[in-house]
PDB file of C-alpha atoms in Angstrom:
ATOM      1  CA  UNK A 670     -15.851 -18.393 -13.797  1.00  0.00           C
ATOM      2  CA  UNK A 671     -15.583 -19.687 -17.364  1.00  0.00           C
ATOM      3  CA  UNK A 672     -12.796 -18.441 -19.591  1.00  0.00           C
ATOM      4  CA  UNK A 673     -15.235 -17.217 -22.251  1.00  0.00           C
ATOM      5  CA  UNK A 674     -17.117 -15.159 -19.647  1.00  0.00           C
ATOM      6  CA  UNK A 675     -13.839 -13.679 -18.363  1.00  0.00           C
ATOM      7  CA  UNK A 676     -12.872 -12.734 -21.933  1.00  0.00           C
ATOM      8  CA  UNK A 677     -16.242 -11.066 -22.441  1.00  0.00           C
ATOM      9  CA  UNK A 678     -15.872  -9.090 -19.195  1.00  0.00           C
ATOM     10  CA  UNK A 679     -12.314  -8.034 -20.045  1.00  0.00           C
ATOM     11  CA  UNK A 680     -13.527  -6.771 -23.396  1.00  0.00           C
ATOM     12  CA  UNK A 681     -16.424  -4.875 -21.806  1.00  0.00           C
ATOM     13  CA  UNK A 682     -14.074  -3.357 -19.218  1.00  0.00           C
ATOM     14  CA  UNK A 683     -11.895  -1.926 -21.976  1.00  0.00           C
ATOM     15  CA  UNK A 684     -14.471  -1.099 -24.625  1.00  0.00           C
ATOM     16  CA  UNK A 685     -17.796  -0.762 -22.836  1.00  0.00           C
ATOM     17  CA  UNK A 686     -19.923   2.012 -24.287  1.00  0.00           C
ATOM     18  CA  UNK A 687     -20.848   3.536 -20.941  1.00  0.00           C
ATOM     19  CA  UNK A 688     -19.276   3.972 -17.516  1.00  0.00           C
ATOM     20  CA  UNK A 689     -21.947   1.724 -16.023  1.00  0.00           C
ATOM     21  CA  UNK A 690     -21.159  -1.063 -18.460  1.00  0.00           C
ATOM     22  CA  UNK A 691     -17.449  -0.812 -17.638  1.00  0.00           C
ATOM     23  CA  UNK A 692     -18.139  -0.652 -13.880  1.00  0.00           C
ATOM     24  CA  UNK A 693     -20.328  -3.763 -13.993  1.00  0.00           C
ATOM     25  CA  UNK A 694     -17.678  -5.650 -15.967  1.00  0.00           C
ATOM     26  CA  UNK A 695     -14.973  -4.587 -13.499  1.00  0.00           C
ATOM     27  CA  UNK A 696     -17.045  -5.592 -10.478  1.00  0.00           C
ATOM     28  CA  UNK A 697     -17.831  -8.970 -12.041  1.00  0.00           C
ATOM     29  CA  UNK A 698     -14.108  -9.465 -12.665  1.00  0.00           C
ATOM     30  CA  UNK A 699     -13.643  -9.038  -8.911  1.00  0.00           C
ATOM     31  CA  UNK A 700     -15.224 -12.500  -8.618  1.00  0.00           C
ATOM     32  CA  UNK A 701     -12.505 -14.015 -10.809  1.00  0.00           C
ATOM     33  CA  UNK A 702      -8.964 -14.902  -9.828  1.00  0.00           C
ATOM     34  CA  UNK A 703      -5.614 -15.402 -11.450  1.00  0.00           C
ATOM     35  CA  UNK A 704      -2.700 -13.425 -12.745  1.00  0.00           C
ATOM     36  CA  UNK A 705      -4.293 -12.683 -16.129  1.00  0.00           C
ATOM     37  CA  UNK A 706      -7.364 -10.995 -14.616  1.00  0.00           C
ATOM     38  CA  UNK A 707      -5.310  -9.043 -12.066  1.00  0.00           C
ATOM     39  CA  UNK A 708      -2.868  -7.799 -14.709  1.00  0.00           C
ATOM     40  CA  UNK A 709      -5.741  -6.703 -16.948  1.00  0.00           C
ATOM     41  CA  UNK A 710      -7.412  -4.826 -14.086  1.00  0.00           C
ATOM     42  CA  UNK A 711      -4.112  -3.200 -13.098  1.00  0.00           C
ATOM     43  CA  UNK A 712      -3.387  -2.125 -16.660  1.00  0.00           C
ATOM     44  CA  UNK A 713      -6.906  -0.712 -17.026  1.00  0.00           C
ATOM     45  CA  UNK A 714      -6.522   1.262 -13.792  1.00  0.00           C
ATOM     46  CA  UNK A 715      -3.527   3.041 -15.286  1.00  0.00           C
ATOM     47  CA  UNK A 716      -5.266   3.992 -18.547  1.00  0.00           C
ATOM     48  CA  UNK A 717      -8.866   4.441 -17.365  1.00  0.00           C
ATOM     49  CA  UNK A 718     -10.125   8.022 -17.663  1.00  0.00           C
ATOM     50  CA  UNK A 719     -13.211   7.667 -15.461  1.00  0.00           C
ATOM     51  CA  UNK A 720     -12.585   8.034 -11.719  1.00  0.00           C
ATOM     52  CA  UNK A 721     -15.631   5.911 -10.800  1.00  0.00           C
ATOM     53  CA  UNK A 722     -14.420   3.077 -13.027  1.00  0.00           C
ATOM     54  CA  UNK A 723     -10.972   3.396 -11.425  1.00  0.00           C
ATOM     55  CA  UNK A 724     -12.602   3.145  -7.991  1.00  0.00           C
ATOM     56  CA  UNK A 725     -14.447   0.005  -9.093  1.00  0.00           C
ATOM     57  CA  UNK A 726     -11.141  -1.468 -10.300  1.00  0.00           C
ATOM     58  CA  UNK A 727      -9.535  -0.777  -6.917  1.00  0.00           C
ATOM     59  CA  UNK A 728     -12.513  -2.472  -5.199  1.00  0.00           C
ATOM     60  CA  UNK A 729     -12.193  -5.532  -7.420  1.00  0.00           C
ATOM     61  CA  UNK A 730      -8.446  -5.770  -6.859  1.00  0.00           C
ATOM     62  CA  UNK A 731      -8.999  -5.597  -3.088  1.00  0.00           C
ATOM     63  CA  UNK A 732     -11.682  -8.280  -3.342  1.00  0.00           C
ATOM     64  CA  UNK A 733      -9.329 -10.591  -5.251  1.00  0.00           C
ATOM     65  CA  UNK A 734      -6.539  -9.715  -2.801  1.00  0.00           C
ATOM     66  CA  UNK A 735      -3.969 -12.324  -3.828  1.00  0.00           C
ATOM     67  CA  UNK A 736      -0.197 -12.163  -4.372  1.00  0.00           C
ATOM     68  CA  UNK A 737      -0.716 -10.946  -7.954  1.00  0.00           C
ATOM     69  CA  UNK A 738      -2.737  -8.025  -6.608  1.00  0.00           C
ATOM     70  CA  UNK A 739       0.032  -7.254  -4.108  1.00  0.00           C
ATOM     71  CA  UNK A 740       2.645  -7.259  -6.883  1.00  0.00           C
ATOM     72  CA  UNK A 741       0.525  -4.958  -9.055  1.00  0.00           C
ATOM     73  CA  UNK A 742      -0.187  -2.615  -6.150  1.00  0.00           C
ATOM     74  CA  UNK A 743       3.543  -2.380  -5.452  1.00  0.00           C
ATOM     75  CA  UNK A 744       4.030  -1.204  -9.028  1.00  0.00           C
ATOM     76  CA  UNK A 745       1.329   1.451  -8.469  1.00  0.00           C
ATOM     77  CA  UNK A 746       3.550   3.005  -5.775  1.00  0.00           C
ATOM     78  CA  UNK A 747       5.971   3.997  -8.552  1.00  0.00           C
ATOM     79  CA  UNK A 748       3.334   5.775 -10.678  1.00  0.00           C
ATOM     80  CA  UNK A 749       3.494   9.458 -11.587  1.00  0.00           C
ATOM     81  CA  UNK A 750      -0.271   9.625 -10.971  1.00  0.00           C
ATOM     82  CA  UNK A 751      -1.125  10.459  -7.336  1.00  0.00           C
ATOM     83  CA  UNK A 752      -4.453   8.605  -7.486  1.00  0.00           C
ATOM     84  CA  UNK A 753      -2.762   5.406  -8.640  1.00  0.00           C
ATOM     85  CA  UNK A 754      -0.023   5.722  -5.987  1.00  0.00           C
ATOM     86  CA  UNK A 755      -2.665   6.183  -3.285  1.00  0.00           C
ATOM     87  CA  UNK A 756      -4.658   3.253  -4.683  1.00  0.00           C
ATOM     88  CA  UNK A 757      -1.511   1.141  -4.320  1.00  0.00           C
ATOM     89  CA  UNK A 758      -1.194   2.148  -0.657  1.00  0.00           C
ATOM     90  CA  UNK A 759      -4.866   1.418  -0.035  1.00  0.00           C
ATOM     91  CA  UNK A 760      -4.759  -1.989  -1.706  1.00  0.00           C
ATOM     92  CA  UNK A 761      -1.586  -3.062   0.088  1.00  0.00           C
ATOM     93  CA  UNK A 762      -2.917  -1.894   3.433  1.00  0.00           C
ATOM     94  CA  UNK A 763      -6.210  -3.773   3.068  1.00  0.00           C
ATOM     95  CA  UNK A 764      -5.360  -7.146   1.502  1.00  0.00           C
ATOM     96  CA  UNK A 765      -3.571  -8.488   4.559  1.00  0.00           C
ATOM     97  CA  UNK A 766      -0.995 -11.250   4.527  1.00  0.00           C
ATOM     98  CA  UNK A 767      -0.985 -11.406   0.711  1.00  0.00           C
ATOM     99  CA  UNK A 768       0.886  -8.092   0.829  1.00  0.00           C
ATOM    100  CA  UNK A 769       3.476  -9.021   3.452  1.00  0.00           C
ATOM    101  CA  UNK A 770       6.232 -10.290   1.149  1.00  0.00           C
ATOM    102  CA  UNK A 771       5.815  -7.363  -1.228  1.00  0.00           C
ATOM    103  CA  UNK A 772       5.844  -4.820   1.613  1.00  0.00           C
ATOM    104  CA  UNK A 773       9.036  -6.359   3.015  1.00  0.00           C
ATOM    105  CA  UNK A 774      10.657  -5.684  -0.384  1.00  0.00           C
ATOM    106  CA  UNK A 775       9.166  -2.234  -0.904  1.00  0.00           C
ATOM    107  CA  UNK A 776      10.418  -0.790   2.408  1.00  0.00           C
ATOM    108  CA  UNK A 777      13.919  -1.298   0.968  1.00  0.00           C
ATOM    109  CA  UNK A 778      13.162   0.128  -2.489  1.00  0.00           C
ATOM    110  CA  UNK A 779      15.833   2.565  -3.787  1.00  0.00           C
ATOM    111  CA  UNK A 780      13.410   5.490  -4.292  1.00  0.00           C
ATOM    112  CA  UNK A 781      12.647   7.207  -0.965  1.00  0.00           C
ATOM    113  CA  UNK A 782       9.177   8.290  -2.120  1.00  0.00           C
ATOM    114  CA  UNK A 783       8.245   4.675  -2.869  1.00  0.00           C
ATOM    115  CA  UNK A 784       9.615   3.623   0.538  1.00  0.00           C
ATOM    116  CA  UNK A 785       7.509   6.323   2.177  1.00  0.00           C
ATOM    117  CA  UNK A 786       4.379   4.980   0.469  1.00  0.00           C
ATOM    118  CA  UNK A 787       5.290   1.435   1.512  1.00  0.00           C
ATOM    119  CA  UNK A 788       5.623   2.637   5.121  1.00  0.00           C
ATOM    120  CA  UNK A 789       2.162   4.207   4.815  1.00  0.00           C
ATOM    121  CA  UNK A 790       0.750   0.886   3.612  1.00  0.00           C
ATOM    122  CA  UNK A 791       2.448  -1.003   6.461  1.00  0.00           C
ATOM    123  CA  UNK A 792       1.221   1.512   9.029  1.00  0.00           C
ATOM    124  CA  UNK A 793      -2.356   1.462   7.736  1.00  0.00           C
ATOM    125  CA  UNK A 794      -2.539  -2.334   7.573  1.00  0.00           C
ATOM    126  CA  UNK A 795      -3.262  -4.592  10.499  1.00  0.00           C
ATOM    127  CA  UNK A 796      -0.639  -7.148   9.763  1.00  0.00           C
ATOM    128  CA  UNK A 797       0.765  -8.822  12.851  1.00  0.00           C
ATOM    129  CA  UNK A 798       4.222  -8.029  11.498  1.00  0.00           C
ATOM    130  CA  UNK A 799       3.551  -4.289  10.983  1.00  0.00           C
ATOM    131  CA  UNK A 800       5.372  -3.194  14.170  1.00  0.00           C
ATOM    132  CA  UNK A 801       8.377  -5.357  13.232  1.00  0.00           C
ATOM    133  CA  UNK A 802       8.493  -3.895   9.703  1.00  0.00           C
ATOM    134  CA  UNK A 803       8.213  -0.353  11.053  1.00  0.00           C
ATOM    135  CA  UNK A 804      11.034  -0.989  13.558  1.00  0.00           C
ATOM    136  CA  UNK A 805      13.167  -2.280  10.672  1.00  0.00           C
ATOM    137  CA  UNK A 806      12.559   0.946   8.719  1.00  0.00           C
ATOM    138  CA  UNK A 807      13.345   3.082  11.768  1.00  0.00           C
ATOM    139  CA  UNK A 808      16.601   1.218  12.372  1.00  0.00           C
ATOM    140  CA  UNK A 809      17.821   0.925   8.790  1.00  0.00           C
ATOM    141  CA  UNK A 810      16.436   3.700   6.584  1.00  0.00           C
ATOM    142  CA  UNK A 811      18.658   6.754   6.012  1.00  0.00           C
ATOM    143  CA  UNK A 812      15.903   9.152   4.927  1.00  0.00           C
ATOM    144  CA  UNK A 813      14.539  11.326   7.751  1.00  0.00           C
ATOM    145  CA  UNK A 814      11.007  11.630   6.372  1.00  0.00           C
ATOM    146  CA  UNK A 815      10.676   7.874   5.826  1.00  0.00           C
ATOM    147  CA  UNK A 816      11.880   7.172   9.362  1.00  0.00           C
ATOM    148  CA  UNK A 817       9.575   9.868  10.760  1.00  0.00           C
ATOM    149  CA  UNK A 818       6.577   8.264   9.045  1.00  0.00           C
ATOM    150  CA  UNK A 819       7.526   4.866  10.461  1.00  0.00           C
ATOM    151  CA  UNK A 820       7.876   6.386  13.949  1.00  0.00           C
ATOM    152  CA  UNK A 821       4.485   8.045  13.649  1.00  0.00           C
ATOM    153  CA  UNK A 822       2.800   4.748  12.728  1.00  0.00           C
ATOM    154  CA  UNK A 823       4.718   2.786  15.362  1.00  0.00           C
ATOM    155  CA  UNK A 824       3.475   5.288  17.937  1.00  0.00           C
ATOM    156  CA  UNK A 825      -0.068   4.447  16.814  1.00  0.00           C
ATOM    157  CA  UNK A 826       0.172   0.655  16.636  1.00  0.00           C
ATOM    158  CA  UNK A 827       3.203  -0.281  18.720  1.00  0.00           C
ATOM    159  CA  UNK A 828       3.077  -1.307  22.348  1.00  0.00           C
ATOM    160  CA  UNK A 829       6.338  -2.952  23.365  1.00  0.00           C
ATOM    161  CA  UNK A 830       9.385  -1.671  25.178  1.00  0.00           C
ATOM    162  CA  UNK A 831      11.314  -2.604  22.018  1.00  0.00           C
ATOM    163  CA  UNK A 832       9.179  -0.108  20.059  1.00  0.00           C
ATOM    164  CA  UNK A 833      10.063   2.645  22.535  1.00  0.00           C
ATOM    165  CA  UNK A 834      13.795   1.811  22.418  1.00  0.00           C
ATOM    166  CA  UNK A 835      13.904   1.854  18.614  1.00  0.00           C
ATOM    167  CA  UNK A 836      12.218   5.259  18.532  1.00  0.00           C
ATOM    168  CA  UNK A 837      14.635   6.629  21.146  1.00  0.00           C
ATOM    169  CA  UNK A 838      17.636   5.365  19.148  1.00  0.00           C
ATOM    170  CA  UNK A 839      16.308   7.086  16.024  1.00  0.00           C
ATOM    171  CA  UNK A 840      16.038  10.347  17.963  1.00  0.00           C
ATOM    172  CA  UNK A 841      19.823  10.391  18.188  1.00  0.00           C
ATOM    173  CA  UNK A 842      20.235   9.902  14.409  1.00  0.00           C
ATOM    174  CA  UNK A 843      18.121  12.851  13.257  1.00  0.00           C
ATOM    175  CA  UNK A 844      17.536  16.159  14.973  1.00  0.00           C
ATOM    176  CA  UNK A 845      15.231  18.513  13.127  1.00  0.00           C
ATOM    177  CA  UNK A 846      12.372  20.186  15.048  1.00  0.00           C
ATOM    178  CA  UNK A 847       9.881  18.179  12.957  1.00  0.00           C
ATOM    179  CA  UNK A 848      11.609  14.901  13.758  1.00  0.00           C
ATOM    180  CA  UNK A 849      11.918  15.720  17.463  1.00  0.00           C
ATOM    181  CA  UNK A 850       8.199  16.536  17.596  1.00  0.00           C
ATOM    182  CA  UNK A 851       7.309  13.255  15.808  1.00  0.00           C
ATOM    183  CA  UNK A 852       9.398  11.266  18.314  1.00  0.00           C
ATOM    184  CA  UNK A 853       7.839  13.091  21.269  1.00  0.00           C
ATOM    185  CA  UNK A 854       4.266  12.404  20.075  1.00  0.00           C
ATOM    186  CA  UNK A 855       5.003   8.748  19.250  1.00  0.00           C
ATOM    187  CA  UNK A 856       6.546   8.134  22.674  1.00  0.00           C
ATOM    188  CA  UNK A 857       3.566   9.807  24.351  1.00  0.00           C
ATOM    189  CA  UNK A 858       1.141   7.574  22.428  1.00  0.00           C
ATOM    190  CA  UNK A 859       3.162   4.463  23.299  1.00  0.00           C
ATOM    191  CA  UNK A 860       3.074   5.412  26.973  1.00  0.00           C
ATOM    192  CA  UNK A 861      -0.707   5.924  26.791  1.00  0.00           C
ATOM    193  CA  UNK A 862      -1.214   2.514  25.169  1.00  0.00           C
ATOM    194  CA  UNK A 863       0.174   0.648  28.195  1.00  0.00           C
TER     195      UNK A 863
END
């Protein structure tokens, strides 16, 4: 896509007179690539007032799906806006291997709420390394709710004896009724998947 056309689309995305005009510009930008386009889409997502335009932006970011998208989506996990946080989870869970490096960083993020969202993205993705990342969270994270979420997802997608052992070890670290129930269900699902 030519630079002049990209500039025109970026302008329309920001200043289009109607929602439809902005949506069409956003969807066309989904055919472009590069850090500049991704950053512009990400910035627009955060300031856009129309939900349908925001949804189009998320679609375009998923379509582009490169490392710049993964980095932007990771930043969305820190947003005060629930829609933008959830968009970050969705994008990271869908774009595949482009998200792997970012997800490996985000499961160690200082804020437990951001880590929880990163776990959701890992659990919803079908990365080959998802079970490994979830086991890492279960073994290393100190926050009960983050570990519980990882256990829940590992129960869904895990299948190895190692998965079962990691979940059992976590059961000795935390002991609330909620956590015990999560462990019990995850172990049951793992047993059924054999």
